PDB file of C-alpha atoms in Angstrom:
ATOM      1  CA  MET T  10       0.000   0.000   0.000  1.00 38.00           C
ATOM      2  CA  PRO T  11       1.372   3.486  -0.893  1.00 44.00           C
ATOM      3  CA  PRO T  12       2.585   5.708   1.992  1.00 42.00           C
ATOM      4  CA  ARG T  13      -0.141   7.771   3.653  1.00 44.00           C
ATOM      5  CA  ASP T  14       1.230  11.058   2.255  1.00 48.00           C
ATOM      6  CA  GLU T  15       0.932   9.731  -1.293  1.00 50.00           C
ATOM      7  CA  LEU T  16      -2.758   9.012  -0.712  1.00 64.00           C
ATOM      8  CA  ARG T  17      -3.496  12.537   0.518  1.00 84.00           C
ATOM      9  CA  LEU T  18      -5.863  14.376  -1.805  1.00 97.00           C
ATOM     10  CA  ARG T  19      -4.520  17.428  -3.599  1.00 98.00           C
ATOM     11  CA  LEU T  20      -6.591  20.440  -4.540  1.00 98.00           C
ATOM     12  CA  TYR T  21      -5.169  22.651  -7.258  1.00 98.00           C
ATOM     13  CA  ALA T  22      -6.622  26.079  -6.568  1.00 98.00           C
ATOM     14  CA  ASP T  23      -6.133  29.833  -6.767  1.00 98.00           C
ATOM     15  CA  PHE T  24      -7.217  31.893  -3.758  1.00 98.00           C
ATOM     16  CA  MET T  25      -8.385  34.604  -6.199  1.00 97.00           C
ATOM     17  CA  SER T  26     -10.806  32.107  -7.759  1.00 97.00           C
ATOM     18  CA  GLN T  27     -14.306  32.134  -6.288  1.00 98.00           C
ATOM     19  CA  PRO T  28     -15.009  28.392  -6.752  1.00 98.00           C
ATOM     20  CA  SER T  29     -11.515  27.541  -5.485  1.00 98.00           C
ATOM     21  CA  ARG T  30     -12.136  29.444  -2.272  1.00 98.00           C
ATOM     22  CA  ALA T  31     -15.442  27.660  -1.737  1.00 98.00           C
ATOM     23  CA  VAL T  32     -13.840  24.209  -1.992  1.00 98.00           C
ATOM     24  CA  ILE T  33     -10.932  25.199   0.266  1.00 98.00           C
ATOM     25  CA  ILE T  34     -13.321  26.524   2.923  1.00 98.00           C
ATOM     26  CA  PHE T  35     -15.470  23.390   2.592  1.00 98.00           C
ATOM     27  CA  SER T  36     -12.410  21.179   3.077  1.00 98.00           C
ATOM     28  CA  ARG T  37     -11.147  23.107   6.079  1.00 98.00           C
ATOM     29  CA  CYS T  38     -14.531  23.368   7.787  1.00 98.00           C
ATOM     30  CA  ASN T  39     -14.824  19.602   7.620  1.00 98.00           C
ATOM     31  CA  LYS T  40     -11.166  18.864   8.459  1.00 98.00           C
ATOM     32  CA  LEU T  41     -10.655  16.883   5.270  1.00 98.00           C
ATOM     33  CA  PRO T  42      -7.238  15.465   4.346  1.00 97.00           C
ATOM     34  CA  VAL T  43      -6.898  17.786   1.371  1.00 98.00           C
ATOM     35  CA  GLU T  44      -3.644  19.557   0.563  1.00 98.00           C
ATOM     36  CA  VAL T  45      -3.936  22.815  -1.374  1.00 98.00           C
ATOM     37  CA  GLN T  46      -1.559  23.180  -4.309  1.00 98.00           C
ATOM     38  CA  PRO T  47      -1.571  26.850  -5.437  1.00 98.00           C
ATOM     39  CA  VAL T  48      -2.023  27.488  -9.153  1.00 98.00           C
ATOM     40  CA  LEU T  49      -1.843  31.189 -10.017  1.00 97.00           C
ATOM     41  CA  ILE T  50      -4.117  32.175 -12.878  1.00 95.00           C
ATOM     42  CA  HIS T  51      -2.576  35.647 -13.287  1.00 93.00           C
ATOM     43  CA  LYS T  52       0.843  34.063 -13.867  1.00 95.00           C
ATOM     44  CA  GLY T  53      -0.527  31.790 -16.571  1.00 95.00           C
ATOM     45  CA  GLU T  54      -0.039  28.633 -14.536  1.00 98.00           C
ATOM     46  CA  THR T  55      -3.406  27.157 -15.529  1.00 97.00           C
ATOM     47  CA  ARG T  56      -2.186  27.229 -19.142  1.00 97.00           C
ATOM     48  CA  SER T  57       1.208  25.651 -18.489  1.00 98.00           C
ATOM     49  CA  PRO T  58       1.915  22.279 -20.155  1.00 98.00           C
ATOM     50  CA  ALA T  59       2.358  20.620 -16.755  1.00 97.00           C
ATOM     51  CA  TYR T  60      -1.039  21.786 -15.503  1.00 98.00           C
ATOM     52  CA  LEU T  61      -2.834  21.134 -18.787  1.00 98.00           C
ATOM     53  CA  GLU T  62      -1.625  17.551 -18.588  1.00 96.00           C
ATOM     54  CA  ARG T  63      -3.498  17.297 -15.291  1.00 96.00           C
ATOM     55  CA  ASN T  64      -6.516  19.288 -16.415  1.00 97.00           C
ATOM     56  CA  PRO T  65      -6.870  19.902 -20.160  1.00 97.00           C
ATOM     57  CA  LEU T  66      -9.725  22.310 -19.363  1.00 98.00           C
ATOM     58  CA  GLY T  67      -7.149  24.724 -17.947  1.00 98.00           C
ATOM     59  CA  LYS T  68      -9.323  25.707 -14.983  1.00 98.00           C
ATOM     60  CA  VAL T  69      -9.274  25.618 -11.207  1.00 98.00           C
ATOM     61  CA  PRO T  70     -10.194  24.056  -8.883  1.00 98.00           C
ATOM     62  CA  LEU T  71      -9.085  20.524  -9.668  1.00 98.00           C
ATOM     63  CA  LEU T  72      -9.129  17.660  -7.165  1.00 98.00           C
ATOM     64  CA  GLU T  73      -6.541  14.912  -7.456  1.00 97.00           C
ATOM     65  CA  ASP T  74      -7.159  11.660  -5.582  1.00 96.00           C
ATOM     66  CA  PRO T  75      -4.169   9.291  -5.892  1.00 91.00           C
ATOM     67  CA  GLY T  76      -5.991   6.651  -3.855  1.00 84.00           C
ATOM     68  CA  ALA T  77      -8.911   6.310  -6.268  1.00 86.00           C
ATOM     69  CA  ALA T  78      -8.480   4.094  -9.301  1.00 63.00           C
ATOM     70  CA  CYS T  79      -9.672   5.712 -12.513  1.00 60.00           C
ATOM     71  CA  SER T  80     -10.369   3.992 -15.816  1.00 52.00           C
ATOM     72  CA  ALA T  81     -11.388   7.193 -17.598  1.00 50.00           C
ATOM     73  CA  THR T  82      -8.221   8.150 -19.443  1.00 43.00           C
ATOM     74  CA  GLU T  83      -9.450  11.686 -20.100  1.00 47.00           C
ATOM     75  CA  THR T  84      -9.236  12.464 -16.378  1.00 48.00           C
ATOM     76  CA  SER T  85      -6.266  10.322 -15.387  1.00 44.00           C
ATOM     77  CA  ALA T  86      -3.434  11.675 -17.583  1.00 58.00           C
ATOM     78  CA  GLY T  87      -2.434   8.068 -18.138  1.00 61.00           C
ATOM     79  CA  ASP T  88      -1.227   7.460 -14.569  1.00 75.00           C
ATOM     80  CA  GLY T  89      -4.394   5.978 -13.041  1.00 76.00           C
ATOM     81  CA  CYS T  90      -4.880   8.910 -10.667  1.00 90.00           C
ATOM     82  CA  PHE T  91      -8.433  10.240 -10.425  1.00 95.00           C
ATOM     83  CA  ARG T  92      -8.724  13.938 -11.277  1.00 96.00           C
ATOM     84  CA  LEU T  93     -11.972  15.816 -10.914  1.00 98.00           C
ATOM     85  CA  PRO T  94     -12.714  19.369 -12.130  1.00 98.00           C
ATOM     86  CA  GLU T  95     -15.671  21.607 -11.199  1.00 98.00           C
ATOM     87  CA  SER T  96     -16.242  22.877  -7.669  1.00 98.00           C
ATOM     88  CA  ALA T  97     -19.757  21.494  -7.123  1.00 98.00           C
ATOM     89  CA  ALA T  98     -18.717  18.027  -8.289  1.00 98.00           C
ATOM     90  CA  ILE T  99     -15.643  18.168  -6.039  1.00 98.00           C
ATOM     91  CA  MET T 100     -17.685  18.995  -2.940  1.00 98.00           C
ATOM     92  CA  SER T 101     -20.176  16.254  -3.765  1.00 98.00           C
ATOM     93  CA  TYR T 102     -17.339  13.748  -4.219  1.00 98.00           C
ATOM     94  CA  LEU T 103     -15.716  14.741  -0.937  1.00 98.00           C
ATOM     95  CA  SER T 104     -19.042  14.404   0.875  1.00 98.00           C
ATOM     96  CA  PHE T 105     -19.417  10.818  -0.283  1.00 98.00           C
ATOM     97  CA  LYS T 106     -15.734   9.952   0.176  1.00 97.00           C
ATOM     98  CA  PHE T 107     -15.661  11.210   3.772  1.00 98.00           C
ATOM     99  CA  PRO T 108     -19.191  10.626   5.144  1.00 98.00           C
ATOM    100  CA  GLU T 109     -17.832  10.383   8.674  1.00 98.00           C
ATOM    101  CA  LEU T 110     -16.422  13.924   8.418  1.00 98.00           C
ATOM    102  CA  VAL T 111     -18.893  15.842   6.237  1.00 98.00           C
ATOM    103  CA  PRO T 112     -22.324  16.480   7.811  1.00 98.00           C
ATOM    104  CA  GLU T 113     -25.325  15.806   5.588  1.00 98.00           C
ATOM    105  CA  HIS T 114     -26.361  19.454   5.433  1.00 98.00           C
ATOM    106  CA  TRP T 115     -23.411  20.295   3.178  1.00 98.00           C
ATOM    107  CA  TYR T 116     -24.446  17.740   0.566  1.00 98.00           C
ATOM    108  CA  PRO T 117     -27.135  15.174   1.492  1.00 98.00           C
ATOM    109  CA  ARG T 118     -26.243  11.542   0.896  1.00 98.00           C
ATOM    110  CA  SER T 119     -29.101   9.582   2.461  1.00 98.00           C
ATOM    111  CA  ASP T 120     -32.126  11.677   1.448  1.00 98.00           C
ATOM    112  CA  PRO T 121     -32.622  11.933  -2.337  1.00 98.00           C
ATOM    113  CA  VAL T 122     -35.173  14.749  -1.980  1.00 98.00           C
ATOM    114  CA  ARG T 123     -32.839  16.934   0.066  1.00 98.00           C
ATOM    115  CA  ARG T 124     -29.972  16.088  -2.277  1.00 98.00           C
ATOM    116  CA  ALA T 125     -32.069  17.090  -5.281  1.00 98.00           C
ATOM    117  CA  LEU T 126     -32.829  20.434  -3.640  1.00 98.00           C
ATOM    118  CA  VAL T 127     -29.120  21.136  -3.084  1.00 98.00           C
ATOM    119  CA  ASP T 128     -28.360  20.026  -6.649  1.00 98.00           C
ATOM    120  CA  SER T 129     -31.035  22.409  -7.881  1.00 98.00           C
ATOM    121  CA  ALA T 130     -29.442  25.297  -5.979  1.00 98.00           C
ATOM    122  CA  LEU T 131     -26.002  24.374  -7.329  1.00 98.00           C
ATOM    123  CA  HIS T 132     -27.265  24.372 -10.916  1.00 98.00           C
ATOM    124  CA  TRP T 133     -29.069  27.676 -10.340  1.00 98.00           C
ATOM    125  CA  TYR T 134     -25.898  29.275  -8.956  1.00 98.00           C
ATOM    126  CA  GLN T 135     -23.969  28.639 -12.165  1.00 98.00           C
ATOM    127  CA  GLY T 136     -26.390  30.387 -14.499  1.00 97.00           C
ATOM    128  CA  ASN T 137     -27.400  33.198 -12.169  1.00 98.00           C
ATOM    129  CA  ILE T 138     -25.164  34.350  -9.298  1.00 98.00           C
ATOM    130  CA  ARG T 139     -21.937  33.236 -10.990  1.00 98.00           C
ATOM    131  CA  ALA T 140     -22.977  34.272 -14.487  1.00 98.00           C
ATOM    132  CA  GLY T 141     -23.738  37.794 -13.314  1.00 98.00           C
ATOM    133  CA  ALA T 142     -21.072  38.416 -10.669  1.00 97.00           C
ATOM    134  CA  MET T 143     -18.225  36.902 -12.675  1.00 96.00           C
ATOM    135  CA  ARG T 144     -18.928  38.975 -15.794  1.00 97.00           C
ATOM    136  CA  LEU T 145     -19.299  42.145 -13.742  1.00 96.00           C
ATOM    137  CA  SER T 146     -16.116  41.765 -11.682  1.00 95.00           C
ATOM    138  CA  PHE T 147     -14.032  40.443 -14.578  1.00 95.00           C
ATOM    139  CA  HIS T 148     -14.879  43.140 -17.091  1.00 95.00           C
ATOM    140  CA  LYS T 149     -14.813  45.969 -14.544  1.00 93.00           C
ATOM    141  CA  VAL T 150     -11.599  45.094 -12.702  1.00 92.00           C
ATOM    142  CA  ILE T 151      -9.930  41.734 -13.225  1.00 92.00           C
ATOM    143  CA  ALA T 152      -9.431  41.972 -16.997  1.00 91.00           C
ATOM    144  CA  ARG T 153      -7.441  45.169 -16.530  1.00 87.00           C
ATOM    145  CA  ARG T 154      -5.252  43.523 -13.894  1.00 86.00           C
ATOM    146  CA  LEU T 155      -4.542  40.673 -16.292  1.00 85.00           C
ATOM    147  CA  GLY T 156      -3.534  43.128 -18.999  1.00 88.00           C
ATOM    148  CA  GLN T 157      -6.711  42.563 -20.973  1.00 92.00           C
ATOM    149  CA  GLN T 158      -9.427  44.918 -22.195  1.00 92.00           C
ATOM    150  CA  GLY T 159     -12.694  44.753 -20.285  1.00 94.00           C
ATOM    151  CA  ASP T 160     -15.990  45.155 -22.120  1.00 96.00           C
ATOM    152  CA  GLU T 161     -18.364  47.645 -20.459  1.00 94.00           C
ATOM    153  CA  ARG T 162     -21.343  46.189 -22.310  1.00 97.00           C
ATOM    154  CA  VAL T 163     -20.649  42.728 -20.915  1.00 97.00           C
ATOM    155  CA  ALA T 164     -20.169  44.245 -17.458  1.00 95.00           C
ATOM    156  CA  ALA T 165     -23.536  46.024 -17.715  1.00 96.00           C
ATOM    157  CA  ASP T 166     -25.217  42.814 -18.810  1.00 98.00           C
ATOM    158  CA  GLY T 167     -23.551  41.007 -15.923  1.00 97.00           C
ATOM    159  CA  LEU T 168     -24.929  43.579 -13.471  1.00 96.00           C
ATOM    160  CA  LYS T 169     -28.456  43.080 -14.808  1.00 98.00           C
ATOM    161  CA  THR T 170     -28.115  39.301 -14.546  1.00 98.00           C
ATOM    162  CA  LEU T 171     -26.785  39.652 -11.017  1.00 98.00           C
ATOM    163  CA  GLN T 172     -29.632  41.912  -9.911  1.00 98.00           C
ATOM    164  CA  VAL T 173     -32.204  39.389 -11.133  1.00 98.00           C
ATOM    165  CA  ALA T 174     -30.236  36.616  -9.392  1.00 98.00           C
ATOM    166  CA  LEU T 175     -30.074  38.519  -6.097  1.00 98.00           C
ATOM    167  CA  SER T 176     -33.809  39.084  -6.263  1.00 98.00           C
ATOM    168  CA  GLY T 177     -34.343  35.348  -6.815  1.00 98.00           C
ATOM    169  CA  LEU T 178     -31.947  34.463  -4.028  1.00 98.00           C
ATOM    170  CA  GLN T 179     -33.819  36.739  -1.628  1.00 98.00           C
ATOM    171  CA  SER T 180     -37.388  35.850  -2.586  1.00 98.00           C
ATOM    172  CA  TYR T 181     -37.121  32.182  -3.568  1.00 98.00           C
ATOM    173  CA  TRP T 182     -34.075  30.484  -2.065  1.00 98.00           C
ATOM    174  CA  LEU T 183     -34.202  32.412   1.208  1.00 98.00           C
ATOM    175  CA  SER T 184     -38.010  32.708   1.224  1.00 98.00           C
ATOM    176  CA  GLY T 185     -37.863  36.424   1.940  1.00 98.00           C
ATOM    177  CA  GLY T 186     -35.925  35.771   5.137  1.00 98.00           C
ATOM    178  CA  ALA T 187     -37.971  32.824   6.432  1.00 98.00           C
ATOM    179  CA  ARG T 188     -35.227  30.336   5.490  1.00 98.00           C
ATOM    180  CA  PRO T 189     -31.786  30.918   7.062  1.00 98.00           C
ATOM    181  CA  PHE T 190     -29.871  29.228   4.242  1.00 98.00           C
ATOM    182  CA  MET T 191     -30.661  28.358   0.636  1.00 98.00           C
ATOM    183  CA  THR T 192     -31.817  24.793   1.235  1.00 98.00           C
ATOM    184  CA  GLY T 193     -32.636  24.669   4.934  1.00 97.00           C
ATOM    185  CA  THR T 194     -31.565  25.619   8.419  1.00 98.00           C
ATOM    186  CA  GLN T 195     -27.857  24.896   7.849  1.00 98.00           C
ATOM    187  CA  PRO T 196     -25.466  25.882   5.042  1.00 98.00           C
ATOM    188  CA  SER T 197     -24.989  23.716   1.981  1.00 98.00           C
ATOM    189  CA  ALA T 198     -22.381  23.644  -0.772  1.00 98.00           C
ATOM    190  CA  ALA T 199     -24.640  26.017  -2.729  1.00 98.00           C
ATOM    191  CA  ASP T 200     -24.568  28.640   0.032  1.00 98.00           C
ATOM    192  CA  LEU T 201     -20.790  28.526   0.095  1.00 98.00           C
ATOM    193  CA  LEU T 202     -20.407  28.875  -3.669  1.00 98.00           C
ATOM    194  CA  CYS T 203     -22.880  31.760  -3.882  1.00 98.00           C
ATOM    195  CA  ALA T 204     -21.323  33.605  -0.937  1.00 98.00           C
ATOM    196  CA  CYS T 205     -17.776  33.256  -2.288  1.00 98.00           C
ATOM    197  CA  GLU T 206     -18.950  34.525  -5.661  1.00 97.00           C
ATOM    198  CA  LEU T 207     -20.468  37.629  -4.121  1.00 97.00           C
ATOM    199  CA  GLU T 208     -17.319  38.301  -2.094  1.00 96.00           C
ATOM    200  CA  GLN T 209     -15.466  38.807  -5.392  1.00 95.00           C
ATOM    201  CA  LEU T 210     -17.463  42.009  -5.886  1.00 95.00           C
ATOM    202  CA  ILE T 211     -15.370  43.681  -3.217  1.00 93.00           C
ATOM    203  CA  MET T 212     -12.989  44.312  -6.123  1.00 92.00           C
ATOM    204  CA  LEU T 213     -15.477  47.025  -7.197  1.00 91.00           C
ATOM    205  CA  ARG T 214     -14.924  49.046  -4.028  1.00 73.00           C
ATOM    206  CA  THR T 215     -13.277  52.114  -5.590  1.00 61.00           C
ATOM    207  CA  PRO T 216     -15.360  54.976  -7.117  1.00 54.00           C
ATOM    208  CA  ASP T 217     -13.796  54.705 -10.593  1.00 57.00           C
ATOM    209  CA  HIS T 218     -15.516  51.364 -11.131  1.00 54.00           C
ATOM    210  CA  GLY T 219     -18.886  53.118 -11.326  1.00 56.00           C
ATOM    211  CA  THR T 220     -20.540  50.799  -8.816  1.00 65.00           C
ATOM    212  CA  CYS T 221     -19.606  48.980  -5.634  1.00 83.00           C
ATOM    213  CA  LEU T 222     -20.653  46.006  -3.562  1.00 84.00           C
ATOM    214  CA  GLY T 223     -22.566  48.140  -1.055  1.00 87.00           C
ATOM    215  CA  GLU T 224     -24.676  49.760  -3.774  1.00 90.00           C
ATOM    216  CA  ILE T 225     -25.392  46.435  -5.434  1.00 94.00           C
ATOM    217  CA  MET T 226     -26.430  44.734  -2.204  1.00 95.00           C
ATOM    218  CA  ALA T 227     -28.429  47.613  -0.682  1.00 95.00           C
ATOM    219  CA  PRO T 228     -31.832  46.523  -2.100  1.00 97.00           C
ATOM    220  CA  TYR T 229     -31.389  42.997  -0.745  1.00 98.00           C
ATOM    221  CA  PRO T 230     -31.221  43.082   3.088  1.00 98.00           C
ATOM    222  CA  VAL T 231     -32.193  39.414   3.369  1.00 98.00           C
ATOM    223  CA  VAL T 232     -29.220  38.472   1.192  1.00 98.00           C
ATOM    224  CA  GLN T 233     -26.917  40.658   3.264  1.00 97.00           C
ATOM    225  CA  ALA T 234     -28.006  38.918   6.475  1.00 98.00           C
ATOM    226  CA  TRP T 235     -27.592  35.517   4.801  1.00 98.00           C
ATOM    227  CA  ARG T 236     -24.029  36.378   3.704  1.00 98.00           C
ATOM    228  CA  GLN T 237     -23.166  37.117   7.309  1.00 97.00           C
ATOM    229  CA  ARG T 238     -24.671  33.808   8.454  1.00 98.00           C
ATOM    230  CA  VAL T 239     -22.633  31.891   5.870  1.00 98.00           C
ATOM    231  CA  ARG T 240     -19.497  33.722   6.966  1.00 98.00           C
ATOM    232  CA  ASP T 241     -20.185  33.059  10.654  1.00 98.00           C
ATOM    233  CA  ALA T 242     -20.900  29.374  10.024  1.00 98.00           C
ATOM    234  CA  CYS T 243     -17.542  28.925   8.299  1.00 98.00           C
ATOM    235  CA  GLU T 244     -15.223  30.931  10.534  1.00 98.00           C
ATOM    236  CA  PRO T 245     -12.305  31.174  11.029  1.00 98.00           C
ATOM    237  CA  HIS T 246     -11.707  29.531   7.655  1.00 98.00           C
ATOM    238  CA  TYR T 247     -13.931  31.924   5.697  1.00 98.00           C
ATOM    239  CA  SER T 248     -11.910  34.978   6.700  1.00 97.00           C
ATOM    240  CA  ASP T 249      -8.569  33.192   6.370  1.00 98.00           C
ATOM    241  CA  VAL T 250      -9.276  31.993   2.845  1.00 98.00           C
ATOM    242  CA  HIS T 251     -10.452  35.447   1.735  1.00 98.00           C
ATOM    243  CA  THR T 252      -7.305  37.224   2.957  1.00 97.00           C
ATOM    244  CA  VAL T 253      -5.668  37.181  -0.489  1.00 97.00           C
ATOM    245  CA  LEU T 254      -8.790  38.635  -2.129  1.00 96.00           C
ATOM    246  CA  LEU T 255      -9.088  41.411   0.473  1.00 94.00           C
ATOM    247  CA  LYS T 256      -5.456  42.390   0.006  1.00 94.00           C
ATOM    248  CA  ALA T 257      -5.889  42.424  -3.769  1.00 92.00           C
ATOM    249  CA  ALA T 258      -8.910  44.703  -3.342  1.00 90.00           C
ATOM    250  CA  GLY T 259      -6.900  47.076  -1.167  1.00 87.00           C
ATOM    251  CA  VAL T 260      -8.827  46.351   2.010  1.00 79.00           C
ATOM    252  CA  VAL T 261      -6.830  47.121   5.127  1.00 55.00           C
ATOM    253  CA  LEU T 262      -7.003  44.045   7.322  1.00 53.00           C
ATOM    254  CA  GLN T 263      -7.574  44.621  11.016  1.00 50.00           C
ATOM    255  CA  PRO T 264      -5.373  42.713  13.482  1.00 44.00           C
ATOM    256  CA  ALA T 265      -7.106  39.873  15.278  1.00 40.00           C
ATOM    257  CA  LYS T 266      -8.442  40.708  18.737  1.00 41.00           C
ATOM    258  CA  LEU T 267      -6.624  38.993  21.585  1.00 32.00           C
TER     259      LEU T 267
END
């Protein structure tokens, strides 16, 4: 049997990536044996030959499980190691791999109805919260930092998509405040992904961006309260994992209280 260290799962991630942060927080909250391997998007590391051999999609996060046999050559790079892209799939896989560590509320295993509800929220996140927030933050701020040209029309469309998504999050998923989290009384993988996506909007904090997180969130007090609940439920890992993002946004971090 291979040494224990060789069986440790590896998560290739960038702390500036919203889905990466969600999976890292998920892993740390549940004390999973997952080692984070940094892959820096802004340095082109997701497009390097070495990384593309692991993940031809050229994206993060990517989970690597040396202890799981894989017959699908498109995910194994020919070495038999199981490699899994996509944040929602990774959290689902980890929930089933470590049922003794991951509580059911994160991703239900025994109740197909509850699992379907979380799956529904995860699918909704991709085409709504992520589709809007990612386009807005990328074309307003991140493209410029990567030396690319942002498109104001795409940013404006992203803002409209995000506003509709925030309205749906408040009225439907949070039942106007009657439901503490998106799928029940405790946070799920969907809550974590949505919250991490919205945190990215802190990059819009300066006046020259034409809008900011506070202005965007002002009409949605239920969503604001929910964000705080997600943060509180995942501390201290939530704050720790967002340190890189806050520094990139120019937020002055306050020293921890003794």
